[in-house]
GROMACS .gro file of C-alpha atoms in nm:
model
  457
    1MET     CA    1   3.813 -12.332 -11.357
    2THR     CA    2   4.144 -12.175 -11.454
    3GLU     CA    3   4.315 -12.238 -11.786
    4ALA     CA    4   4.595 -12.421 -11.610
    5THR     CA    5   4.356 -12.661 -11.451
    6GLU     CA    6   4.167 -12.713 -11.777
    7SER     CA    7   4.483 -12.800 -11.966
    8THR     CA    8   4.567 -13.096 -11.747
    9LYS     CA    9   4.239 -13.262 -11.831
   10GLN     CA   10   4.232 -13.550 -12.081
   11PRO     CA   11   3.921 -13.551 -12.298
   12PRO     CA   12   3.729 -13.881 -12.300
   13LYS     CA   13   3.719 -14.058 -12.634
   14ARG     CA   14   3.451 -13.924 -12.868
   15GLY     CA   15   3.279 -14.242 -12.985
   16LEU     CA   16   2.910 -14.155 -13.008
   17GLN     CA   17   2.723 -14.095 -13.332
   18ASN     CA   18   2.424 -13.870 -13.400
   19ARG     CA   19   2.179 -14.163 -13.400
   20HIS     CA   20   2.306 -14.262 -13.055
   21VAL     CA   21   2.254 -13.911 -12.921
   22GLN     CA   22   1.903 -13.882 -13.064
   23LEU     CA   23   1.784 -14.212 -12.917
   24ILE     CA   24   1.967 -14.162 -12.586
   25ALA     CA   25   1.794 -13.828 -12.536
   26ILE     CA   26   1.451 -13.973 -12.612
   27GLY     CA   27   1.506 -14.291 -12.414
   28GLY     CA   28   1.668 -14.113 -12.122
   29THR     CA   29   1.368 -13.890 -12.070
   30ILE     CA   30   1.083 -14.131 -12.141
   31GLY     CA   31   1.102 -14.356 -11.838
   32THR     CA   32   0.885 -14.566 -11.614
   33GLY     CA   33   0.686 -14.254 -11.520
   34LEU     CA   34   0.497 -14.270 -11.848
   35PHE     CA   35   0.443 -14.645 -11.858
   36MET     CA   36   0.352 -14.691 -11.492
   37GLY     CA   37   0.248 -14.345 -11.369
   38ALA     CA   38   0.042 -14.199 -11.654
   39GLY     CA   39  -0.280 -14.311 -11.486
   40HIS     CA   40  -0.187 -14.120 -11.172
   41SER     CA   41  -0.123 -13.795 -11.361
   42ILE     CA   42  -0.440 -13.829 -11.574
   43ASN     CA   43  -0.633 -13.892 -11.253
   44PHE     CA   44  -0.508 -13.556 -11.124
   45ALA     CA   45  -0.574 -13.333 -11.424
   46GLY     CA   46  -0.781 -13.527 -11.679
   47PRO     CA   47  -0.725 -13.416 -12.042
   48SER     CA   48  -0.563 -13.096 -11.908
   49ILE     CA   49  -0.256 -13.310 -11.843
   50LEU     CA   50  -0.173 -13.246 -12.211
   51PHE     CA   51  -0.134 -12.874 -12.134
   52VAL     CA   52   0.087 -12.958 -11.837
   53TYR     CA   53   0.321 -13.158 -12.060
   54LEU     CA   54   0.326 -12.878 -12.319
   55ILE     CA   55   0.414 -12.610 -12.064
   56ILE     CA   56   0.687 -12.816 -11.898
   57GLY     CA   57   0.818 -12.921 -12.239
   58LEU     CA   58   0.852 -12.555 -12.335
   59PHE     CA   59   1.057 -12.459 -12.029
   60MET     CA   60   1.271 -12.772 -12.046
   61PHE     CA   61   1.341 -12.681 -12.408
   62VAL     CA   62   1.454 -12.334 -12.296
   63MET     CA   63   1.689 -12.493 -12.043
   64MET     CA   64   1.822 -12.736 -12.303
   65ARG     CA   65   1.887 -12.452 -12.545
   66ALA     CA   66   2.078 -12.268 -12.270
   67ILE     CA   67   2.290 -12.578 -12.200
   68GLY     CA   68   2.332 -12.621 -12.574
   69GLU     CA   69   2.456 -12.265 -12.621
   70LEU     CA   70   2.709 -12.306 -12.340
   71LEU     CA   71   2.840 -12.636 -12.474
   72TYR     CA   72   2.848 -12.504 -12.829
   73ALA     CA   73   3.065 -12.215 -12.713
   74ASP     CA   74   3.299 -12.456 -12.532
   75PRO     CA   75   3.257 -12.815 -12.661
   76SER     CA   76   3.563 -12.928 -12.463
   77GLN     CA   77   3.344 -12.952 -12.153
   78HIS     CA   78   3.186 -13.292 -12.082
   79THR     CA   79   2.939 -13.172 -11.819
   80PHE     CA   80   2.737 -12.853 -11.804
   81ILE     CA   81   2.801 -12.829 -11.427
   82THR     CA   82   3.145 -12.679 -11.497
   83PHE     CA   83   2.974 -12.368 -11.636
   84ILE     CA   84   2.814 -12.301 -11.297
   85THR     CA   85   3.161 -12.287 -11.144
   86ARG     CA   86   3.296 -12.072 -11.426
   87TYR     CA   87   3.021 -11.810 -11.439
   88ILE     CA   88   2.870 -11.802 -11.088
   89GLY     CA   89   3.172 -11.896 -10.880
   90ASN     CA   90   3.337 -12.187 -10.705
   91ARG     CA   91   3.098 -12.186 -10.410
   92ALA     CA   92   2.789 -12.230 -10.627
   93GLY     CA   93   2.989 -12.474 -10.839
   94PHE     CA   94   3.088 -12.677 -10.533
   95PHE     CA   95   2.724 -12.705 -10.428
   96ALA     CA   96   2.612 -12.793 -10.781
   97ARG     CA   97   2.877 -13.049 -10.872
   98TRP     CA   98   2.848 -13.247 -10.547
   99SER     CA   99   2.469 -13.217 -10.526
  100TYR     CA  100   2.422 -13.317 -10.889
  101TRP     CA  101   2.657 -13.614 -10.866
  102LEU     CA  102   2.496 -13.745 -10.547
  103THR     CA  103   2.150 -13.688 -10.690
  104ILE     CA  104   2.235 -13.892 -11.000
  105VAL     CA  105   2.383 -14.166 -10.778
  106PHE     CA  106   2.063 -14.182 -10.571
  107MET     CA  107   1.865 -14.196 -10.895
  108GLY     CA  108   2.081 -14.490 -11.002
  109MET     CA  109   2.020 -14.669 -10.673
  110ALA     CA  110   1.646 -14.627 -10.718
  111GLU     CA  111   1.662 -14.755 -11.077
  112LEU     CA  112   1.874 -15.054 -10.973
  113THR     CA  113   1.614 -15.141 -10.707
  114ALA     CA  114   1.340 -15.112 -10.972
  115VAL     CA  115   1.531 -15.337 -11.213
  116ALA     CA  116   1.542 -15.613 -10.951
  117LYS     CA  117   1.167 -15.585 -10.888
  118TYR     CA  118   1.086 -15.608 -11.258
  119ILE     CA  119   1.308 -15.913 -11.307
  120GLN     CA  120   1.148 -16.078 -11.004
  121TYR     CA  121   0.820 -16.068 -11.200
  122TRP     CA  122   0.961 -16.370 -11.387
  123LEU     CA  123   1.209 -16.494 -11.123
  124PRO     CA  124   1.030 -16.442 -10.790
  125ASN     CA  125   1.259 -16.679 -10.599
  126VAL     CA  126   1.584 -16.502 -10.690
  127PRO     CA  127   1.696 -16.255 -10.418
  128GLY     CA  128   1.671 -15.891 -10.522
  129TRP     CA  129   2.020 -15.808 -10.398
  130LEU     CA  130   2.172 -16.077 -10.623
  131ILE     CA  131   1.986 -15.946 -10.929
  132GLN     CA  132   2.106 -15.594 -10.848
  133ILE     CA  133   2.471 -15.700 -10.825
  134LEU     CA  134   2.460 -15.899 -11.151
  135MET     CA  135   2.286 -15.620 -11.342
  136LEU     CA  136   2.530 -15.362 -11.206
  137ILE     CA  137   2.827 -15.574 -11.314
  138ILE     CA  138   2.685 -15.607 -11.667
  139LEU     CA  139   2.615 -15.235 -11.714
  140THR     CA  140   2.942 -15.127 -11.552
  141SER     CA  141   3.129 -15.355 -11.792
  142ILE     CA  142   2.948 -15.192 -12.084
  143ASN     CA  143   3.054 -14.848 -11.958
  144LEU     CA  144   3.415 -14.963 -11.924
  145VAL     CA  145   3.457 -15.114 -12.271
  146ALA     CA  146   3.392 -14.816 -12.500
  147VAL     CA  147   3.169 -14.512 -12.533
  148ALA     CA  148   3.034 -14.658 -12.858
  149LEU     CA  149   2.915 -14.974 -12.678
  150TYR     CA  150   2.733 -14.761 -12.420
  151GLY     CA  151   2.574 -14.568 -12.706
  152GLU     CA  152   2.470 -14.885 -12.888
  153THR     CA  153   2.318 -15.034 -12.570
  154GLU     CA  154   2.121 -14.716 -12.502
  155PHE     CA  155   2.012 -14.703 -12.865
  156TRP     CA  156   1.839 -15.042 -12.841
  157PHE     CA  157   1.703 -14.980 -12.490
  158ALA     CA  158   1.542 -14.662 -12.621
  159MET     CA  159   1.416 -14.836 -12.935
  160ILE     CA  160   1.215 -15.082 -12.722
  161LYS     CA  161   1.035 -14.795 -12.546
  162ILE     CA  162   0.971 -14.611 -12.870
  163VAL     CA  163   0.829 -14.921 -13.040
  164ALA     CA  164   0.599 -14.982 -12.740
  165ILE     CA  165   0.466 -14.625 -12.755
  166LEU     CA  166   0.421 -14.632 -13.133
  167ALA     CA  167   0.239 -14.967 -13.101
  168LEU     CA  168   0.005 -14.808 -12.845
  169ILE     CA  169  -0.061 -14.507 -13.070
  170MET     CA  170  -0.123 -14.718 -13.381
  171THR     CA  171  -0.348 -14.958 -13.186
  172GLY     CA  172  -0.555 -14.668 -13.056
  173ILE     CA  173  -0.592 -14.504 -13.396
  174ILE     CA  174  -0.705 -14.832 -13.558
  175MET     CA  175  -0.949 -14.901 -13.274
  176ALA     CA  176  -1.095 -14.549 -13.299
  177LEU     CA  177  -1.130 -14.556 -13.678
  178THR     CA  178  -1.299 -14.901 -13.677
  179GLY     CA  179  -1.547 -14.814 -13.401
  180PHE     CA  180  -1.400 -15.068 -13.159
  181LYS     CA  181  -1.606 -15.128 -12.845
  182THR     CA  182  -1.459 -15.220 -12.506
  183PRO     CA  183  -1.619 -15.316 -12.173
  184VAL     CA  184  -1.567 -14.955 -12.057
  185GLY     CA  185  -1.721 -14.791 -12.364
  186ASP     CA  186  -1.665 -14.702 -12.728
  187VAL     CA  187  -1.316 -14.614 -12.847
  188SER     CA  188  -1.345 -14.259 -12.979
  189PHE     CA  189  -1.134 -13.946 -13.005
  190GLY     CA  190  -1.435 -13.775 -12.849
  191ASN     CA  191  -1.357 -13.950 -12.519
  192VAL     CA  192  -1.074 -13.702 -12.465
  193PHE     CA  193  -1.305 -13.401 -12.491
  194ASP     CA  194  -1.612 -13.553 -12.324
  195HIS     CA  195  -1.715 -13.329 -12.032
  196PHE     CA  196  -1.386 -13.144 -12.074
  197THR     CA  197  -1.299 -12.878 -11.818
  198LEU     CA  198  -0.958 -12.724 -11.749
  199PHE     CA  199  -0.968 -12.824 -11.382
  200PRO     CA  200  -1.184 -13.140 -11.363
  201ASN     CA  201  -1.053 -13.227 -11.016
  202GLY     CA  202  -0.986 -12.878 -10.889
  203VAL     CA  203  -0.712 -12.618 -10.938
  204GLY     CA  204  -0.503 -12.779 -10.662
  205ASN     CA  205  -0.479 -13.112 -10.841
  206PHE     CA  206  -0.399 -12.938 -11.169
  207ILE     CA  207  -0.107 -12.755 -11.003
  208ASN     CA  208   0.010 -13.076 -10.833
  209ALA     CA  209   0.022 -13.240 -11.175
  210PHE     CA  210   0.310 -13.006 -11.267
  211GLN     CA  211   0.541 -13.155 -11.006
  212MET     CA  212   0.448 -13.510 -11.107
  213VAL     CA  213   0.510 -13.446 -11.475
  214MET     CA  214   0.821 -13.235 -11.409
  215PHE     CA  215   1.006 -13.532 -11.267
  216ALA     CA  216   0.914 -13.736 -11.573
  217PHE     CA  217   1.140 -13.498 -11.769
  218VAL     CA  218   1.435 -13.521 -11.529
  219GLY     CA  219   1.738 -13.656 -11.710
  220MET     CA  220   1.684 -13.472 -12.037
  221GLU     CA  221   2.000 -13.273 -11.963
  222PHE     CA  222   2.207 -13.594 -12.003
  223ILE     CA  223   2.203 -13.519 -12.376
  224GLY     CA  224   2.462 -13.248 -12.311
  225MET     CA  225   2.711 -13.504 -12.184
  226THR     CA  226   2.644 -13.751 -12.465
  227THR     CA  227   2.673 -13.484 -12.735
  228ALA     CA  228   3.011 -13.381 -12.593
  229GLU     CA  229   3.139 -13.731 -12.673
  230THR     CA  230   3.050 -13.726 -13.040
  231ASP     CA  231   3.309 -13.674 -13.314
  232ASN     CA  232   3.168 -13.334 -13.409
  233PRO     CA  233   2.983 -13.178 -13.110
  234ARG     CA  234   2.907 -12.846 -13.282
  235ALA     CA  235   2.737 -13.024 -13.573
  236VAL     CA  236   2.540 -13.273 -13.360
  237LEU     CA  237   2.440 -13.043 -13.073
  238PRO     CA  238   2.196 -12.809 -13.255
  239LYS     CA  239   2.022 -13.100 -13.430
  240ALA     CA  240   1.988 -13.303 -13.112
  241ILE     CA  241   1.854 -13.023 -12.895
  242ASN     CA  242   1.620 -12.874 -13.155
  243GLN     CA  243   1.462 -13.209 -13.246
  244ILE     CA  244   1.450 -13.399 -12.918
  245PRO     CA  245   1.204 -13.191 -12.711
  246TRP     CA  246   0.942 -13.199 -12.984
  247ARG     CA  247   0.989 -13.571 -13.041
  248ILE     CA  248   0.954 -13.635 -12.670
  249LEU     CA  249   0.639 -13.424 -12.657
  250PHE     CA  250   0.506 -13.625 -12.952
  251PHE     CA  251   0.562 -13.952 -12.770
  252TYR     CA  252   0.423 -13.823 -12.439
  253LEU     CA  253   0.124 -13.634 -12.581
  254GLY     CA  254   0.052 -13.898 -12.842
  255ALA     CA  255   0.053 -14.177 -12.584
  256LEU     CA  256  -0.162 -13.987 -12.334
  257PHE     CA  257  -0.411 -13.876 -12.600
  258ILE     CA  258  -0.453 -14.233 -12.728
  259ILE     CA  259  -0.485 -14.373 -12.374
  260MET     CA  260  -0.774 -14.132 -12.310
  261THR     CA  261  -0.921 -14.215 -12.653
  262ILE     CA  262  -0.939 -14.586 -12.569
  263TYR     CA  263  -1.014 -14.558 -12.199
  264PRO     CA  264  -1.246 -14.271 -12.090
  265TRP     CA  265  -1.033 -14.045 -11.872
  266GLN     CA  266  -1.295 -14.030 -11.596
  267LYS     CA  267  -1.259 -14.408 -11.547
  268ILE     CA  268  -0.879 -14.450 -11.560
  269PRO     CA  269  -0.763 -14.581 -11.219
  270ALA     CA  270  -0.467 -14.400 -11.063
  271ASP     CA  271  -0.293 -14.712 -10.934
  272GLN     CA  272  -0.270 -14.914 -11.257
  273SER     CA  273  -0.061 -14.885 -11.571
  274PRO     CA  274  -0.280 -14.749 -11.855
  275PHE     CA  275  -0.050 -14.925 -12.102
  276VAL     CA  276  -0.137 -15.263 -11.952
  277MET     CA  277  -0.509 -15.180 -11.949
  278VAL     CA  278  -0.509 -15.056 -12.310
  279PHE     CA  279  -0.325 -15.358 -12.453
  280GLN     CA  280  -0.551 -15.590 -12.252
  281LEU     CA  281  -0.858 -15.417 -12.399
  282ALA     CA  282  -0.703 -15.469 -12.744
  283GLY     CA  283  -0.689 -15.842 -12.673
  284VAL     CA  284  -0.322 -15.879 -12.579
  285LYS     CA  285  -0.345 -16.134 -12.296
  286TRP     CA  286   0.022 -16.105 -12.208
  287ALA     CA  287   0.003 -15.725 -12.180
  288ALA     CA  288   0.128 -15.721 -11.820
  289ALA     CA  289   0.438 -15.921 -11.912
  290LEU     CA  290   0.497 -15.702 -12.218
  291ILE     CA  291   0.485 -15.376 -12.022
  292ASN     CA  292   0.695 -15.529 -11.746
  293PHE     CA  293   0.961 -15.602 -12.008
  294VAL     CA  294   0.939 -15.246 -12.140
  295VAL     CA  295   0.973 -15.087 -11.796
  296LEU     CA  296   1.257 -15.328 -11.716
  297THR     CA  297   1.452 -15.206 -12.018
  298SER     CA  298   1.350 -14.851 -11.928
  299ALA     CA  299   1.494 -14.880 -11.577
  300ALA     CA  300   1.806 -15.054 -11.711
  301SER     CA  301   1.846 -14.774 -11.966
  302ALA     CA  302   1.817 -14.509 -11.693
  303LEU     CA  303   2.073 -14.696 -11.482
  304ASN     CA  304   2.309 -14.721 -11.779
  305SER     CA  305   2.278 -14.345 -11.833
  306VAL     CA  306   2.339 -14.283 -11.463
  307LEU     CA  307   2.670 -14.470 -11.477
  308PHE     CA  308   2.770 -14.272 -11.785
  309SER     CA  309   2.659 -13.930 -11.661
  310ALA     CA  310   2.766 -13.960 -11.297
  311SER     CA  311   3.112 -14.090 -11.391
  312ARG     CA  312   3.170 -13.795 -11.628
  313ASN     CA  313   3.058 -13.554 -11.359
  314PHE     CA  314   3.283 -13.719 -11.101
  315TYR     CA  315   3.575 -13.710 -11.344
  316ALA     CA  316   3.520 -13.335 -11.391
  317LEU     CA  317   3.473 -13.295 -11.016
  318ALA     CA  318   3.816 -13.450 -10.955
  319PHE     CA  319   3.973 -13.173 -11.162
  320GLN     CA  320   3.784 -12.905 -10.973
  321SER     CA  321   3.911 -13.008 -10.630
  322LYS     CA  322   4.245 -13.009 -10.453
  323ALA     CA  323   4.139 -13.300 -10.229
  324LYS     CA  324   4.400 -13.575 -10.246
  325PHE     CA  325   4.144 -13.857 -10.231
  326LEU     CA  326   3.993 -13.732 -10.559
  327GLN     CA  327   4.317 -13.731 -10.758
  328PRO     CA  328   4.301 -14.103 -10.861
  329PHE     CA  329   3.968 -14.029 -11.032
  330ARG     CA  330   4.147 -13.820 -11.295
  331LYS     CA  331   4.278 -14.143 -11.446
  332MET     CA  332   4.188 -14.239 -11.802
  333SER     CA  333   4.197 -14.593 -11.938
  334ARG     CA  334   4.377 -14.687 -12.259
  335THR     CA  335   4.044 -14.655 -12.437
  336LYS     CA  336   4.011 -14.296 -12.308
  337LEU     CA  337   3.741 -14.370 -12.050
  338PRO     CA  338   3.737 -14.232 -11.691
  339VAL     CA  339   3.779 -14.582 -11.551
  340ASN     CA  340   3.815 -14.502 -11.180
  341ALA     CA  341   3.523 -14.260 -11.188
  342VAL     CA  342   3.305 -14.528 -11.349
  343LEU     CA  343   3.407 -14.792 -11.093
  344PHE     CA  344   3.355 -14.562 -10.794
  345THR     CA  345   3.014 -14.450 -10.921
  346ALA     CA  346   2.913 -14.815 -10.971
  347LEU     CA  347   3.031 -14.896 -10.617
  348MET     CA  348   2.816 -14.616 -10.475
  349VAL     CA  349   2.511 -14.724 -10.675
  350GLY     CA  350   2.574 -15.082 -10.558
  351PHE     CA  351   2.494 -14.985 -10.200
  352SER     CA  352   2.128 -15.023 -10.296
  353ALA     CA  353   2.184 -15.402 -10.285
  354ILE     CA  354   2.280 -15.371  -9.917
  355ILE     CA  355   1.998 -15.129  -9.842
  356SER     CA  356   1.742 -15.367  -9.994
  357VAL     CA  357   1.811 -15.633  -9.729
  358ILE     CA  358   1.791 -15.393  -9.432
  359PRO     CA  359   1.422 -15.307  -9.381
  360ALA     CA  360   1.496 -15.032  -9.128
  361VAL     CA  361   1.702 -14.844  -9.387
  362THR     CA  362   1.458 -14.882  -9.677
  363ASN     CA  363   1.219 -14.607  -9.566
  364ALA     CA  364   1.505 -14.366  -9.506
  365PHE     CA  365   1.644 -14.450  -9.850
  366SER     CA  366   1.307 -14.376 -10.012
  367PHE     CA  367   1.303 -14.039  -9.837
  368VAL     CA  368   1.658 -13.950  -9.945
  369THR     CA  369   1.586 -14.054 -10.304
  370SER     CA  370   1.273 -13.839 -10.318
  371ALA     CA  371   1.449 -13.543 -10.157
  372SER     CA  372   1.748 -13.567 -10.389
  373THR     CA  373   1.520 -13.566 -10.693
  374ASP     CA  374   1.394 -13.225 -10.584
  375LEU     CA  375   1.753 -13.098 -10.607
  376PHE     CA  376   1.733 -13.122 -10.987
  377LEU     CA  377   1.515 -12.811 -10.982
  378MET     CA  378   1.785 -12.621 -10.792
  379ILE     CA  379   2.050 -12.733 -11.043
  380TYR     CA  380   1.829 -12.624 -11.334
  381VAL     CA  381   1.793 -12.278 -11.180
  382LEU     CA  382   2.171 -12.252 -11.126
  383ILE     CA  383   2.255 -12.348 -11.485
  384LEU     CA  384   2.011 -12.086 -11.617
  385ILE     CA  385   2.167 -11.821 -11.391
  386ALA     CA  386   2.510 -11.930 -11.517
  387TYR     CA  387   2.381 -11.890 -11.872
  388LEU     CA  388   2.266 -11.533 -11.807
  389LYS     CA  389   2.610 -11.450 -11.666
  390TYR     CA  390   2.774 -11.616 -11.966
  391ARG     CA  391   2.586 -11.377 -12.197
  392LYS     CA  392   2.752 -11.084 -12.018
  393SER     CA  393   3.100 -11.241 -12.018
  394ASP     CA  394   3.392 -11.211 -12.261
  395SER     CA  395   3.332 -11.576 -12.359
  396TYR     CA  396   2.994 -11.497 -12.516
  397MET     CA  397   2.976 -11.627 -12.874
  398ALA     CA  398   2.738 -11.398 -13.060
  399ASP     CA  399   2.731 -11.626 -13.365
  400GLY     CA  400   2.687 -11.949 -13.171
  401PHE     CA  401   2.386 -12.175 -13.107
  402LEU     CA  402   2.172 -11.902 -12.951
  403VAL     CA  403   1.871 -11.930 -12.720
  404ILE     CA  404   1.550 -11.789 -12.864
  405ALA     CA  405   1.435 -11.469 -12.685
  406PRO     CA  406   1.672 -11.527 -12.390
  407LYS     CA  407   1.586 -11.203 -12.205
  408THR     CA  408   1.226 -11.320 -12.172
  409LEU     CA  409   1.227 -11.698 -12.176
  410VAL     CA  410   1.527 -11.770 -11.951
  411PRO     CA  411   1.398 -11.562 -11.654
  412ALA     CA  412   1.054 -11.715 -11.716
  413ALA     CA  413   1.207 -12.064 -11.699
  414ILE     CA  414   1.384 -11.978 -11.373
  415ALA     CA  415   1.055 -11.853 -11.227
  416PHE     CA  416   0.878 -12.168 -11.346
  417PHE     CA  417   1.127 -12.407 -11.183
  418VAL     CA  418   1.101 -12.209 -10.859
  419PHE     CA  419   0.721 -12.229 -10.886
  420VAL     CA  420   0.732 -12.609 -10.925
  421PHE     CA  421   0.960 -12.639 -10.621
  422ILE     CA  422   0.723 -12.424 -10.411
  423THR     CA  423   0.426 -12.642 -10.512
  424LEU     CA  424   0.601 -12.941 -10.355
  425PHE     CA  425   0.523 -12.801 -10.010
  426PHE     CA  426   0.146 -12.801 -10.075
  427ASN     CA  427   0.118 -13.170 -10.164
  428PRO     CA  428   0.123 -13.409  -9.863
  429GLU     CA  429   0.307 -13.672 -10.071
  430SER     CA  430   0.591 -13.438 -10.172
  431ARG     CA  431   0.607 -13.206  -9.870
  432VAL     CA  432   0.850 -13.407  -9.655
  433PRO     CA  433   1.100 -13.471  -9.940
  434ALA     CA  434   1.079 -13.099 -10.028
  435ILE     CA  435   1.167 -13.011  -9.669
  436GLY     CA  436   1.457 -13.257  -9.691
  437ALA     CA  437   1.580 -13.091 -10.011
  438THR     CA  438   1.555 -12.750  -9.844
  439ILE     CA  439   1.758 -12.873  -9.548
  440TRP     CA  440   2.016 -13.005  -9.795
  441LEU     CA  441   2.024 -12.663  -9.962
  442VAL     CA  442   2.083 -12.483  -9.633
  443VAL     CA  443   2.334 -12.726  -9.477
  444PHE     CA  444   2.533 -12.802  -9.791
  445GLY     CA  445   2.505 -12.437  -9.893
  446LEU     CA  446   2.680 -12.341  -9.568
  447VAL     CA  447   2.951 -12.597  -9.642
  448ALA     CA  448   2.990 -12.449  -9.990
  449MET     CA  449   3.030 -12.100  -9.842
  450ARG     CA  450   3.343 -12.223  -9.664
  451GLN     CA  451   3.506 -12.299  -9.998
  452PRO     CA  452   3.731 -12.044 -10.176
  453LYS     CA  453   3.548 -11.805 -10.406
  454THR     CA  454   3.755 -11.905 -10.707
  455LEU     CA  455   3.939 -12.217 -10.818
  456THR     CA  456   4.314 -12.210 -10.847
  457LYS     CA  457   4.555 -12.460 -10.991
   0.00000   0.00000   0.00000
């Protein structure tokens, strides 16, 4: 983006505090995948799933440090996607900014659909489309009032998830230390290592576990956009990025370890929530309702973050395009919020309410949502390439928030994300969405090639 274009941009109000950023980053990454899908991933890899989380956590940390270094060098940016345009070129930027925005919107549609299903657990007679509309109105209103209100809402959404995980960990430790017995066996830390092998269900299942776990981490990059809206981005950014990955790994690894301590990993069913099973074994009769409440707040939190992130990306997108229909989305409200971008994003996400009442469209929507999720891997690769180009540019800040061993770890992270994408084609469940994402790459890539190489005012 040229300097002239940058100068016309009004910065959104910086109303987030460090505590908001810390909890948003944790809450935004720990989603329903852990609470509902942990049994599925353990079923694939057994105790080795801990290594999978560690490896993915390492490479996601590398990517976050790269995003952090870019934002530290230029804290005026409110989305890391602009760096792809700046350092790789407008064509790659065009592909990234539209793909990323649409991907986040599809994620929001999926989360809105999930919210309705979780609420119907208590209100089965209320139509899903009505619940979706009401929830969307509430969260959109929060995003239109003030950045601080969004931050406060996310803070408490995240706190609910964190308390649930800590309760699970503490329950498991107490049960193990007191020799608690359950219908499925003794609670013991030894359950995790009993008959341990690196590939208990074969190398193929171990590799497939990477793609399952990878998508549990999707959304971690939202921290870049939240940090940019704090009062002092350069002070908050290093703390947030250095602390969050390890805290997330603690919550993930701690929860999974305790689940396998209480419930022998060989017996954990793939189609049930281990959290529900564990709390039921501990004598909590209303465990199903408890976890349903947790995943409801988790989905609502993800949807809230989608509205925040997608609107900021669309606001930036409006400044990176000459298209007349995008010009109204440059508007800021009196409270310095990208009001039109928020409203348009909410409108797009709201289409899920229509989709939910048209059965013929539902399957196609599921396919598009799955395919778009795969695009995150492409965006991660592009941002890492942009980072490598930034290091060779005149903008490089040698005394900034630097990536550790960038010449080794950044190319390794790129190779890893490519590896995960390739593995999608070898799993029957992920193959078709992966083909869809590849088609998107080719078709939309050709459209991007028709764009000018550089942006002008």
